[in-house]
XYZ file of C-alpha atoms in Angstrom:
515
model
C 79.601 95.964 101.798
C 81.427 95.882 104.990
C 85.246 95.290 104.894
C 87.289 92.185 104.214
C 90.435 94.020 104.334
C 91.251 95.418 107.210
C 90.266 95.603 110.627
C 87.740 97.262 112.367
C 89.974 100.065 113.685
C 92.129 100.014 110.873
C 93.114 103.427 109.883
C 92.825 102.325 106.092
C 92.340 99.465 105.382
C 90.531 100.768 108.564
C 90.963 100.415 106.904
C 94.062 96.143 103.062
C 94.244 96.754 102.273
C 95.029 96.349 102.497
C 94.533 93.601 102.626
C 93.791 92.383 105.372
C 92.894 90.121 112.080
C 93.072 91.943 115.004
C 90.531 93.963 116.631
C 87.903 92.652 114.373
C 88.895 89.461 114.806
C 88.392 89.475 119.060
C 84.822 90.901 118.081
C 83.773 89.256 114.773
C 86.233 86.602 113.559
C 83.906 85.207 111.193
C 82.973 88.571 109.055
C 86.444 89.802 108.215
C 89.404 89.565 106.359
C 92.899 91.685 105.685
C 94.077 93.504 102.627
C 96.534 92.508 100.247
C 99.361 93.427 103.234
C 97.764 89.997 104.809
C 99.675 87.171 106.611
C 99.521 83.863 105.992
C 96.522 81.841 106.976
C 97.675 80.066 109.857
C 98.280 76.511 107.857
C 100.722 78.722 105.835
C 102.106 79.727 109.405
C 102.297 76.104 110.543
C 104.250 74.864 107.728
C 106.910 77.382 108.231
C 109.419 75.185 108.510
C 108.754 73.714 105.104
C 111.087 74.545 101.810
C 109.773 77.702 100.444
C 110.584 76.873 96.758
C 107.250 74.846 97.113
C 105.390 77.554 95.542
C 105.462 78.084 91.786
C 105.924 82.276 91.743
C 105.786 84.271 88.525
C 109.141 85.475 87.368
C 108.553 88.552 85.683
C 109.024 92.160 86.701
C 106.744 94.432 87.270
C 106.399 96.887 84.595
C 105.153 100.930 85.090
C 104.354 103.461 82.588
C 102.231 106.714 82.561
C 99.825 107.951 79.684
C 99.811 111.560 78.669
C 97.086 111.999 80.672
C 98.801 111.278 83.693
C 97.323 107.516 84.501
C 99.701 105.054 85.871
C 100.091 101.437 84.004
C 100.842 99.026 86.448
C 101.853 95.463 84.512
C 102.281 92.076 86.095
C 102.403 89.398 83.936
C 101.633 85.668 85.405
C 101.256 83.350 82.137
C 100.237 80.133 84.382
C 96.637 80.725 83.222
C 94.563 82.386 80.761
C 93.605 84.733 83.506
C 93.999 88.672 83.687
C 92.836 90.990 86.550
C 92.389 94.831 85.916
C 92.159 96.916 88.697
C 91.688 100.839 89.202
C 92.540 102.703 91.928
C 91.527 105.671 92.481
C 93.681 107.959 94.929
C 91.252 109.177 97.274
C 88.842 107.462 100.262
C 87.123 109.024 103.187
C 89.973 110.301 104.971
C 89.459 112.812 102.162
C 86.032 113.821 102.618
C 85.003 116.852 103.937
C 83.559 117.112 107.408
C 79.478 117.048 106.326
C 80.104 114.743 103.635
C 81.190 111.292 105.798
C 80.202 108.818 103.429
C 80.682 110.220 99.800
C 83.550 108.405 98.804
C 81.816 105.120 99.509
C 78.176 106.548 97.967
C 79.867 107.332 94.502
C 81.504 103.474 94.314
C 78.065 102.251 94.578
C 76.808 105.150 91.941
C 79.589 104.258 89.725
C 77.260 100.907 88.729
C 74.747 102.944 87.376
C 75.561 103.421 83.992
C 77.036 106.206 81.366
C 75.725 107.722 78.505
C 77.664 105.111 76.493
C 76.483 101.894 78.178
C 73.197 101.747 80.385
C 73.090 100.404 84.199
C 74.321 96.947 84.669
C 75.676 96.589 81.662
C 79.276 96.098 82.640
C 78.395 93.930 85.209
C 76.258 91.690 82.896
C 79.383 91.199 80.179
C 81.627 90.251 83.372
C 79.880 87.699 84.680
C 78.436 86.466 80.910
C 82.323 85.429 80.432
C 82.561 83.624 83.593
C 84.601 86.393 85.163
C 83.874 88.161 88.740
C 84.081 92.001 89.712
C 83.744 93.750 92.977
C 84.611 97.397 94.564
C 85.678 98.680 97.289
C 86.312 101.888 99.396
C 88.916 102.312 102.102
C 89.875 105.529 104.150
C 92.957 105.774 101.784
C 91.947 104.753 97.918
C 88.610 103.673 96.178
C 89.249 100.511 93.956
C 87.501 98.540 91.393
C 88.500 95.180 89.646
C 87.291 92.345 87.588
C 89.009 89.229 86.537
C 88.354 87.866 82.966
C 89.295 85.581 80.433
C 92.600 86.783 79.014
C 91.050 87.667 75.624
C 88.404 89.709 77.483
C 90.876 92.363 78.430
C 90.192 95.025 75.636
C 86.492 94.583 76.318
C 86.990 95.420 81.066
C 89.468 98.088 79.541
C 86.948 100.103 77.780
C 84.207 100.173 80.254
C 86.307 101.173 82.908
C 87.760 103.615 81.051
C 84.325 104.625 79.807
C 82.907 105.540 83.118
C 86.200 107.043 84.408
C 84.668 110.025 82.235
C 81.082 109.112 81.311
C 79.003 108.495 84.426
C 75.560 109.990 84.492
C 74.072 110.363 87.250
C 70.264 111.702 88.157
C 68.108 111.901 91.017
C 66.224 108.659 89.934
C 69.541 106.505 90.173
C 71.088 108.376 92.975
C 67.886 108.822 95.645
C 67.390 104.935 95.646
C 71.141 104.168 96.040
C 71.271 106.417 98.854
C 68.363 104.299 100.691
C 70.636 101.301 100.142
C 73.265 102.739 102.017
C 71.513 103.762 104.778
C 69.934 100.119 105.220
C 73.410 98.475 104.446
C 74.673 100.781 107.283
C 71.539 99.588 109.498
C 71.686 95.855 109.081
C 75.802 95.952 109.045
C 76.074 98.102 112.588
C 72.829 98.778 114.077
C 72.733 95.333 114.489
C 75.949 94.636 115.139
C 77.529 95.839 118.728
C 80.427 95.033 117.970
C 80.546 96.979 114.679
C 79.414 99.981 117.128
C 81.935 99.539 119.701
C 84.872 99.353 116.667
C 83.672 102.776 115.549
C 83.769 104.630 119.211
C 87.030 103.045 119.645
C 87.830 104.422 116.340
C 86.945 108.054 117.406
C 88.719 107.732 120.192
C 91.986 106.339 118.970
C 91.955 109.279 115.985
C 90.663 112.543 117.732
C 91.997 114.784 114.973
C 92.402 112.815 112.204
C 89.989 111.661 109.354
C 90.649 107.811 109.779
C 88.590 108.749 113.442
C 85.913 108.680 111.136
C 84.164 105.335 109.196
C 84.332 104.868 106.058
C 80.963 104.324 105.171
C 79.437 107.416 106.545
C 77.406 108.351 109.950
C 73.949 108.073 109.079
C 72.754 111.522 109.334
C 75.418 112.535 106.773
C 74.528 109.663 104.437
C 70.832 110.738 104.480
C 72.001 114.342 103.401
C 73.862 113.326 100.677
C 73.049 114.694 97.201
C 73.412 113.718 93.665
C 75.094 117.286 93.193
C 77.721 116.057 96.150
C 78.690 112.459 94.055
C 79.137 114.703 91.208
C 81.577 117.079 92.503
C 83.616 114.256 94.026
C 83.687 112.404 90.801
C 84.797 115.311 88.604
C 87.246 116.448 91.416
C 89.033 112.670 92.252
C 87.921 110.568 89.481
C 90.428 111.779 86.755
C 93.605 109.701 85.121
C 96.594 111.558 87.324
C 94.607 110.739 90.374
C 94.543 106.675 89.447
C 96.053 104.123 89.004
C 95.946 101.067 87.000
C 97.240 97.503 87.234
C 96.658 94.352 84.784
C 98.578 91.360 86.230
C 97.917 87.975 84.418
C 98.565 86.203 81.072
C 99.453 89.535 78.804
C 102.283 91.164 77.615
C 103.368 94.878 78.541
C 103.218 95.950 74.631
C 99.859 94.263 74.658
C 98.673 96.338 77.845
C 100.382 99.520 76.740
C 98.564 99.243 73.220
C 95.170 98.531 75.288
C 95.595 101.241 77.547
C 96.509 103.902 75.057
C 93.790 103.037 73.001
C 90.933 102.741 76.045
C 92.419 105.279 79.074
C 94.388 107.312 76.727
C 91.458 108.495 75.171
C 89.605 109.861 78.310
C 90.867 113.763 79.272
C 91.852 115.211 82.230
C 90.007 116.782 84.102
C 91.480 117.949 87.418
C 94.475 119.090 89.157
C 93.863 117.287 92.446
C 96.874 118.628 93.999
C 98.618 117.460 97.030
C 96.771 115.831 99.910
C 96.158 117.353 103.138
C 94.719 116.430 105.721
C 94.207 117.131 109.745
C 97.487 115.106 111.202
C 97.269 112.945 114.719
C 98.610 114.640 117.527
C 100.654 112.589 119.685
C 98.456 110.762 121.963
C 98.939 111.443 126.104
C 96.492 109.274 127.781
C 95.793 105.692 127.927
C 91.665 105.267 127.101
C 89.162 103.132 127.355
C 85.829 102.229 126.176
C 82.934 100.059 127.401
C 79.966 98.966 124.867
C 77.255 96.676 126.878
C 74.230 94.741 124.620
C 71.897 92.606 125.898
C 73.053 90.696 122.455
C 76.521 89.951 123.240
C 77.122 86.627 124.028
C 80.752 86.531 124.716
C 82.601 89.463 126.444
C 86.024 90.287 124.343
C 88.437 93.218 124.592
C 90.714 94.731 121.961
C 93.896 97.121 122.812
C 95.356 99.789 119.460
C 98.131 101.661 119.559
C 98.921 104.489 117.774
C 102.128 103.333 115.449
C 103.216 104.691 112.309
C 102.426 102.772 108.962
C 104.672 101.425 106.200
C 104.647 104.937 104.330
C 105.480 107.146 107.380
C 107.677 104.394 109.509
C 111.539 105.749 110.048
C 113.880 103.471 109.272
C 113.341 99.801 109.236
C 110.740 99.951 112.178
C 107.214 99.166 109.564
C 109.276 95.380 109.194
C 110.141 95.386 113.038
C 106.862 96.142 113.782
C 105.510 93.346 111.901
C 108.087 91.188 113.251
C 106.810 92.035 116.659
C 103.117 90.985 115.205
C 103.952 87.401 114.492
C 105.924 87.021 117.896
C 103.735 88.034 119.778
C 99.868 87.125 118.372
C 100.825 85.435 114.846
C 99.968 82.247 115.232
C 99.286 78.993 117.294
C 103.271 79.372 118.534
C 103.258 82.652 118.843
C 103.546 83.918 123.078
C 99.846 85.551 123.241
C 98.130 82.016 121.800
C 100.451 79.779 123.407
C 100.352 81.658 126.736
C 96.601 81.903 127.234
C 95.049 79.518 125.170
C 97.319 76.575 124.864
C 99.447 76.699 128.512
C 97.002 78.626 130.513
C 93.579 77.631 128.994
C 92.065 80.697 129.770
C 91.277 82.107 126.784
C 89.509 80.918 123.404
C 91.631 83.025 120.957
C 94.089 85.525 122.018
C 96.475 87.406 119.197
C 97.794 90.869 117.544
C 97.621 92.563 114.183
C 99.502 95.318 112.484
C 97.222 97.198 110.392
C 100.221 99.315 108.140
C 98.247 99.584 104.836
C 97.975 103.417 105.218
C 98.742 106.549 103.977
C 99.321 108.064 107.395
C 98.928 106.597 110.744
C 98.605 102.408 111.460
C 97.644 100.634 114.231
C 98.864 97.455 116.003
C 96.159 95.538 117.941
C 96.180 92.983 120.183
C 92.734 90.979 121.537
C 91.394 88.450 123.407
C 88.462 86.398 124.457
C 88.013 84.543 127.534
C 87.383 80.907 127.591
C 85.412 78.424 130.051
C 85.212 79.885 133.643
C 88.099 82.502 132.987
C 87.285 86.083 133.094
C 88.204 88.729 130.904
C 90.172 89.967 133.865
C 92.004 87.396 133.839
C 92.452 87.336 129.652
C 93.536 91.090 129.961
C 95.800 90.682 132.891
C 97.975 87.850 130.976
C 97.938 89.887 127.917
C 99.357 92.538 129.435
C 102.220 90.342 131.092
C 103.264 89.073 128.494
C 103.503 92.905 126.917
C 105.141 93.761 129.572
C 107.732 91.017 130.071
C 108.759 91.385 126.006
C 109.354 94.914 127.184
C 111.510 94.301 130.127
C 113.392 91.212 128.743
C 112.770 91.691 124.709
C 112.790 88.617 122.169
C 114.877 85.666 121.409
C 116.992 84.629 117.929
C 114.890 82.007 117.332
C 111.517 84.045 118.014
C 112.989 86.263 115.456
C 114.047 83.882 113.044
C 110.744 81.799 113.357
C 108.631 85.024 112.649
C 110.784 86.206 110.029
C 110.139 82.269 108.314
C 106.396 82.755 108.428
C 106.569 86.686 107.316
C 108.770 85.112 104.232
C 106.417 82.232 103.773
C 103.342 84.751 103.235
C 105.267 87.140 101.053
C 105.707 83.796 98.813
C 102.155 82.667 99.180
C 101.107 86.106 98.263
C 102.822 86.346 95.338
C 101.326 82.740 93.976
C 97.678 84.489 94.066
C 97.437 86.688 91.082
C 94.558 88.921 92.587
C 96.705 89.184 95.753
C 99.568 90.260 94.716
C 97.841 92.456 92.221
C 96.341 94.215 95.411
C 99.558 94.568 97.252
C 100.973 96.437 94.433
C 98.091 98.639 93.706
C 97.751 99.360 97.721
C 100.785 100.316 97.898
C 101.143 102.840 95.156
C 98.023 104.298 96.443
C 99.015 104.981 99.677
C 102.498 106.676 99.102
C 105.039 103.617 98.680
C 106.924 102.246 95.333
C 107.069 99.555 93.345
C 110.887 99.393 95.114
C 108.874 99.048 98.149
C 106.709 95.807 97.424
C 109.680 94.016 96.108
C 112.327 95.070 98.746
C 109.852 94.421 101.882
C 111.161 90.282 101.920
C 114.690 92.150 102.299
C 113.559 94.119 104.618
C 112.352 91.777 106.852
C 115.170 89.860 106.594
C 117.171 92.970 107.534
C 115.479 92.912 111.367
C 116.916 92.087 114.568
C 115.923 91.318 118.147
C 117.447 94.725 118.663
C 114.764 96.657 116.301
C 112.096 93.995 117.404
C 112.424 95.146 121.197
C 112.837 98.643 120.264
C 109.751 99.428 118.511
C 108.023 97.343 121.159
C 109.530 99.946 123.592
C 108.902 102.850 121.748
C 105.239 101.934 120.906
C 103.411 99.651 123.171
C 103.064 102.440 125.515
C 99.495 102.928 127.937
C 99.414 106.356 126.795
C 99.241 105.535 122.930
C 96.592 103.013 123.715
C 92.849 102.992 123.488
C 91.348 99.334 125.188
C 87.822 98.520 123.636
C 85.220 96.255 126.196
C 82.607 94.754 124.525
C 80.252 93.577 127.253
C 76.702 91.317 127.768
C 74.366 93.170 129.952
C 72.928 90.998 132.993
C 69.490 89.250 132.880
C 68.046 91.662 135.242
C 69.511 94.740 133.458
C 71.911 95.680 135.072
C 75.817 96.568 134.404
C 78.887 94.507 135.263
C 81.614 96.656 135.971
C 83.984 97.639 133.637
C 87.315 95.294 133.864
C 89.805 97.835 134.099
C 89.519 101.893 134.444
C 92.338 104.072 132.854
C 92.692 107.815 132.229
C 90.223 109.287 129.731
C 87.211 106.212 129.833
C 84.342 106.396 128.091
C 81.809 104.215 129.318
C 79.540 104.177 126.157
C 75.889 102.923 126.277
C 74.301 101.321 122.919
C 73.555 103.703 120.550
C 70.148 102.297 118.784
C 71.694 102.312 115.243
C 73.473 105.128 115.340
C 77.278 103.461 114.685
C 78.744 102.957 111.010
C 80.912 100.479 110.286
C 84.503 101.079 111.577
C 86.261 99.009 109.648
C 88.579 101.209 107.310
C 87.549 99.291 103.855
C 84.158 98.755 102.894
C 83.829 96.272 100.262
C 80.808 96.096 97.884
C 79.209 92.736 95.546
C 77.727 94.874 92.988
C 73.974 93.752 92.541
């Protein structure tokens, strides 16, 4: 139920979405993925050079219309296969909680399997996977989202028992108490045993002092054990209503077929809540460069992770979201890019090295950059080259054909995306969700086509900055107990002992396999 779309400092995402790796991936490459904002995997990166029309990509538009009730109809037709994905998004995550409730968003996803006083518990689930289709959910600092993907003829029948328990969920003590203890062990067994889950969420807090993506999405655990079947309810009537959603149905259907199905499913269920504009505590801008230094007698292989404060794809001025992402794949994107070439390929000192920007996010992003020593290097040594070659894109910026061989792979994944019906389904949906437009999804190729070296260096000027930075060390303890010191000491360090079980998961999207 931990995240495989976004990163583990990911501000939503934390959070991608978005999709959707960065700081997760110097502490825990195997667990985690990104959200529908993802790059390429890095044989998509490798073939960059290759012709791009070598991907069969849907050709219709993407269609929008809105209810009565205020519920947005997302269509994206792809007739390749008798396939059709229906998602829901609902516009609220745990950026939104309130300060004793960290946690609730993510409690009432799981409580939303439990059943309505049309259809009992499991119900749904069973007529899914009866017709051969899959389902999952999800919770993210930003949205809360649920899909299934079905035989095209099964669309009427995922339609109505969404729509059912947009309105009908019941909920009592005996459904709610026992969820609640699956949460806490979930929490347990994905971060009390996992250091560098714990680390992600102190480096979390300390990246985001004011605002809620400082907190993890799936709760701290003395807040999840309060948690009350009276709480779920008064976050479900307050978010869970049709203007607060939205829906998308992408596969082999029609638009007059989906708006007939929607009127006839969503259309029926009633408002009922004004959920008004969203506001939340807003990031000051950061002074000091921070650390932070987790030791556990469990980690193997020592690892370090810098964030920076940068702004996302909904709050970036100008063209700087695309340069930022630019910067991404020319500096950490793949096996050519100047972090993996420099220090594992040239130098040999490191066993994977890279960056990540996390953008998928109402407010604030983050751009990461990690590494892991290698052999008899240190992480000294890992941190000191990572920080040259920061520095020396600073002084002396990037070249044409950096730029134009990142811009090839960024174009390459926008195409790959779009061949994966779920995917691209995703992208849309996040997007919407967190602020952004249809306009935006399509335009973003454009976009990045639109960047130059001149943008590239800027942003890297503006942003890469110590003082926006918070450097995560994720340390073995010595045989005999004792502490190695800390690789590097900046302004504002934490040095953070282990925490028995006391860390949630940081990662800003949890993402749950209903049972």
């Amino acid at each position: 139920m931990l995240p495989k779309d976004r990163p583990l400092i990911a501000a939503t995402l934390r959070r991608t979405l978005v999709p959707a790796l960065l700081f997760s991936v110097a502490f825990a490459p195997q667990t985690f993925a990104q959200d529908g904002q993802t790059k390429p995997q890095e044989k998509t990166a490798e073939s960059a050079g290759a012709d791009v029309q070598d991907v069969a990509v849907p050709e219709e538009e993407v269609t929008s219309f809105t209810l009565d009730n205020g519920l947005q109809v997302v269509v994206l037709p792809d007739n390749r296969a008798p396939v059709v994905t229906q998602m829901i998004y609902y516009k609220v995550g745990a950026a939104d909680e309130g300060p004793l409730e960290t946690g609730v968003a993510h409690f009432l996803e799981h409580l939303m399997f439990k059943g309505t006083s049309n259809h009992p518990e499991g119900e749904f689930s069973k007529k899914v996977a009866e017709h051969g289709g899959q389902e999952n959910a999800f919770t993210s600092d930003d949205y809360t989202g649920y899909y299934q993907q079905v035989a095209s003829d099964q669309l009427e029948m995922i339609m109505g028992y969404e729509a059912d328990r947009m309105s009908n969920l019941v909920l009592t003590d005996e459904v709610v108490l026992p969820e609640r203890d699956v949460i806490m062990e979930e929490r347990r067994s994905r971060v009390g045993n996992e250091p560098q889950a714990q680390l992600s969420e102190i480096v979390q807090a300390t990246l985001f002092t004011n605002s809620r993506y400082g907190t993890p999405v799936i709760g701290y655990e003395q807040d999840i054990a309060d948690l009350t079947r009276e709480d779920a309810i008064a976050f479900y009537d307050r978010y869970y209503t049709p203007s607060n959603a939205i829906l998308l149905i992408a596969g082999d259907v029609t638009v007059d077929e989906v708006r007939d199905l929607a009127e006839k499913t969503y259309g029926k269920v009633e408002q009922r809540a004004d959920v008004g504009e969203r506001i939340r505590p807003q990031e000051p801008e950061p002074r000091a460069e921070r650390t932070v230094t987790l030791r556990d007698a469990r980690v193997t292989q020592p690892s370090f992770s810098t964030s920076y404060l940068v702004p996302s794809s909904t709050t970036a001025s100008g063209n700087e979201a695309a340069a930022l992402d630019v910067l991404s794949d020319v500096l950490g994107g793949g096996s050519t890019s100047r972090l993996y070439r420099g220090l594992v390929i040239d130098k040999a000192i490191a066993a994977g090295a890279g960056s990540d920007y996390q953008s998928s996010a109402l407010e604030n992003g983050v751009f990461a950059l990690y590494g892991t020593p290698r052999g008899g290097a240190s992480l000294d040594e890992v941190e000191a080259a990572t920080k040259a070659a920061i520095d020396d894109l600073i002084e002396n910026g990037i070249s044409e054909e950096e730029l134009e061989r990142a811009k090839n792979r960024v174009r390459k994944g926008v195409i790959y995306l779009r061949d994966s019906q779920t995917a691209m389904a995703r992208q849309y949906a996040t997007a919407l969700a967190t602020g952004r437009t249809i306009e935006d999804v399509d335009q973003w190729p454009e976009r990045i086509e639109a960047v130059t070296v001149e943008d590239v260096n800027a942003v890297a000027r503006k942003y890469l900055k110590p003082e926006r930075s918070v450097t995560g060390y994720l340390l073995p303890e010595t045989p005999d107990g004792s502490q190695p010191a800390t690789p590097r000491t900046a302004t504002g360090q934490i040095d953070a002992p282990l925490p028995a079980g006391s860390a949630p998961a940081a990662s800003g999207m949890v993402e749950d396999n209903p049972s």
